[in-house]
Amino acid sequence: MSNRIGPPKFAWMDKRLQQWDDVQLKRQLRPVQADGMTVIGEDGKPRINFGSNDYLGLAAENYSDSVATSASTDADMPDEASSGEDHSVDSSIRTTLRKGSGSSQLVCGYTEQHARFAAELAAWEQTEAVALYSSGYAACSGVVSALARRGDLILSDAFNHASLIDGCRLSKAERFVYPHCDVAAVAALLQHHRKRFQNVWIITDSVFSMDGDIAPLSDLVDLAIRFDATMIVDEAHATGVLGNDGSGACKALGVKEMVDIRIGTLSKAFGVQGGFVAGPQVVIDYLLNTSRPLIYSTSPSPLTIQIAAQHLHEIQTNAARRYRLAEVSRRLRSKLQAANLLSTLFTALESRIPIHPIRIGSAEKTIAIANQLWDRGFYVPAIRPPTVPEGTSRLRISLSAAHTDSQIDALADELQSLLG
Ligand SMILES: Cc1ncc(COP(=O)(O)O)c(C=O)c1O
């Protein structure tokens, strides 16, 4: 029986929460203090953070040292009180940068910062246009639900992220979920069903968030061309990480031009928050007129967009962060492989990916190991159902260019002593 006190009308929730708790599947918040690449728990002890998606170390950098000082000081002060000092930020920002956007992009929440940043993203993505969203989740769900209509067919990878899945659920199109990365299954579905549908959308993550593997994008593109289908690719974990310009897996695999619609997030390698969709102008215009998370939600803060623009510049001009990320990823991967802790084989491109899952199996055991790691100074999240299929609970290690070699080695040693 539950000890919780609550109105009787919510007793069913309490019961369900208890059931999840009994099998270690209850999710709950654990407040931490984040400091660089460490998190400090309630006991005040630091742990090396292997749970963040801050792949390039940009989120961990201290904002107050740079932009915040100049932007907030100048925006808040009357003209005559301003020091007139030249800060590192573009001077136009001082008069136009607002903390919040105040409304949807379609009302008055689309500032000069948004427009400039969208144009810069479009140039980087080599597309005609980009639409901005307040998160990657909003972008993924908002694009799929708007574009795939009644009379259409969606083919969606079984391991796609929840945001794409929710987009499919909101769409009025018919949907087939194909086995993970199974190109033959996609070909068979197209062969059998293409003629019955108006538009066909092949929807996939480029890098899968819980496994760190890459979708067979070249083969899927071939099928899309052969069967007149359209690809929508979510580059959330590849933006800023893969490709010689950092724009993602489509670039790295040479299929960028053939993937009509690409979705990115500003919340992982970009180190801030928000999402975007890159595509032909007509698609972006259609989204502006139909995509509900874009129309009916306040646009990302100009402050966030300004930092994202600085980080885009950093991603474009400083490949060293990307190389360092690949280096630490390979370093950990080779150590885990040597200790027989990685079951899957990876391609050369996949070896650059900073996501390292270690499958444990049961949720109970995974939590127990994550807790042991926590006690020994490492934060590695335990991923359990329903995020991953039953029986495949895992530790999910995320690396950052900001990790040091000794931090990587310490984690590998600890994992080997616990699991080897
Ligand atoms: C593959 C994938 N797509 C989309 C998202 C959503 O991005 P955001 O965190 O910016 O909402 C995530 C985040 O976890 C993700 O892993």
PDB file of C-alpha atoms and ligand atoms in Angstrom, residues 53 55 134-141 159-164 204-210 234-237 263-268 272-276 355 396, ligand 1:
ATOM      1  CA  ASN A  53      24.468  15.681 -24.504  1.00  0.00           C
ATOM      2  CA  TYR A  55      28.980  16.964 -27.024  1.00  0.00           C
ATOM      3  CA  SER A 134      11.495  26.030 -29.355  1.00  0.00           C
ATOM      4  CA  SER A 135      12.946  22.513 -29.009  1.00  0.00           C
ATOM      5  CA  GLY A 136      14.056  19.543 -31.075  1.00  0.00           C
ATOM      6  CA  TYR A 137      11.023  17.709 -29.740  1.00  0.00           C
ATOM      7  CA  ALA A 138       8.717  20.436 -31.070  1.00  0.00           C
ATOM      8  CA  ALA A 139      10.521  20.397 -34.425  1.00  0.00           C
ATOM      9  CA  CYS A 140      10.300  16.620 -34.899  1.00  0.00           C
ATOM     10  CA  SER A 141       6.714  16.232 -33.769  1.00  0.00           C
ATOM     11  CA  PHE A 159      14.038   2.928 -32.760  1.00  0.00           C
ATOM     12  CA  ASN A 160      13.083   6.458 -33.769  1.00  0.00           C
ATOM     13  CA  HIS A 161      13.016   9.086 -31.053  1.00  0.00           C
ATOM     14  CA  ALA A 162       9.769   9.694 -29.146  1.00  0.00           C
ATOM     15  CA  SER A 163       9.389  13.114 -30.784  1.00  0.00           C
ATOM     16  CA  LEU A 164       9.194  11.566 -34.265  1.00  0.00           C
ATOM     17  CA  THR A 204      14.447   8.123 -39.368  1.00  0.00           C
ATOM     18  CA  ASP A 205      16.930   9.410 -36.818  1.00  0.00           C
ATOM     19  CA  SER A 206      20.358   9.690 -38.419  1.00  0.00           C
ATOM     20  CA  VAL A 207      22.133   8.736 -35.172  1.00  0.00           C
ATOM     21  CA  PHE A 208      19.980   6.692 -32.815  1.00  0.00           C
ATOM     22  CA  SER A 209      19.907   8.188 -29.356  1.00  0.00           C
ATOM     23  CA  MET A 210      19.947   5.026 -27.267  1.00  0.00           C
ATOM     24  CA  ASP A 234      16.353  13.800 -37.508  1.00  0.00           C
ATOM     25  CA  GLU A 235      19.998  14.804 -37.052  1.00  0.00           C
ATOM     26  CA  ALA A 236      19.656  15.612 -33.321  1.00  0.00           C
ATOM     27  CA  HIS A 237      22.740  13.639 -32.267  1.00  0.00           C
ATOM     28  CA  ILE A 263      15.794  18.323 -38.477  1.00  0.00           C
ATOM     29  CA  GLY A 264      18.396  19.527 -35.998  1.00  0.00           C
ATOM     30  CA  THR A 265      18.436  20.481 -32.341  1.00  0.00           C
ATOM     31  CA  LEU A 266      20.171  23.358 -30.594  1.00  0.00           C
ATOM     32  CA  SER A 267      20.153  21.470 -27.299  1.00  0.00           C
ATOM     33  CA  LYS A 268      22.906  18.920 -27.772  1.00  0.00           C
ATOM     34  CA  VAL A 272      21.648  25.745 -25.749  1.00  0.00           C
ATOM     35  CA  GLN A 273      18.013  24.938 -26.474  1.00  0.00           C
ATOM     36  CA  GLY A 274      15.749  24.903 -29.509  1.00  0.00           C
ATOM     37  CA  GLY A 275      15.246  23.053 -32.760  1.00  0.00           C
ATOM     38  CA  PHE A 276      15.240  23.714 -36.484  1.00  0.00           C
ATOM     39  CA  ILE A 355      26.994   7.682 -27.385  1.00  0.00           C
ATOM     40  CA  ARG A 396      24.217   5.135 -21.618  1.00  0.00           C
TER      41      ARG A 396
HETATM   42  C1  LIG B   1      16.950  11.739 -31.651  1.00  0.00           C
HETATM   43  C2  LIG B   1      16.364  12.899 -30.906  1.00  0.00           C
HETATM   44  N1  LIG B   1      15.536  13.720 -31.552  1.00  0.00           N
HETATM   45  C3  LIG B   1      14.984  14.790 -30.936  1.00  0.00           C
HETATM   46  C4  LIG B   1      15.246  15.063 -29.624  1.00  0.00           C
HETATM   47  C5  LIG B   1      14.592  16.230 -28.958  1.00  0.00           C
HETATM   48  O1  LIG B   1      15.471  17.303 -28.885  1.00  0.00           O
HETATM   49  P1  LIG B   1      15.332  18.421 -27.771  1.00  0.00           P
HETATM   50  O2  LIG B   1      15.994  17.912 -26.547  1.00  0.00           O
HETATM   51  O3  LIG B   1      15.999  19.603 -28.383  1.00  0.00           O
HETATM   52  O4  LIG B   1      13.871  18.647 -27.553  1.00  0.00           O
HETATM   53  C6  LIG B   1      16.108  14.242 -28.906  1.00  0.00           C
HETATM   54  C7  LIG B   1      16.413  14.560 -27.493  1.00  0.00           C
HETATM   55  O5  LIG B   1      16.541  13.782 -26.633  1.00  0.00           O
HETATM   56  C8  LIG B   1      16.671  13.124 -29.556  1.00  0.00           C
HETATM   57  O6  LIG B   1      17.481  12.275 -28.902  1.00  0.00           O
END
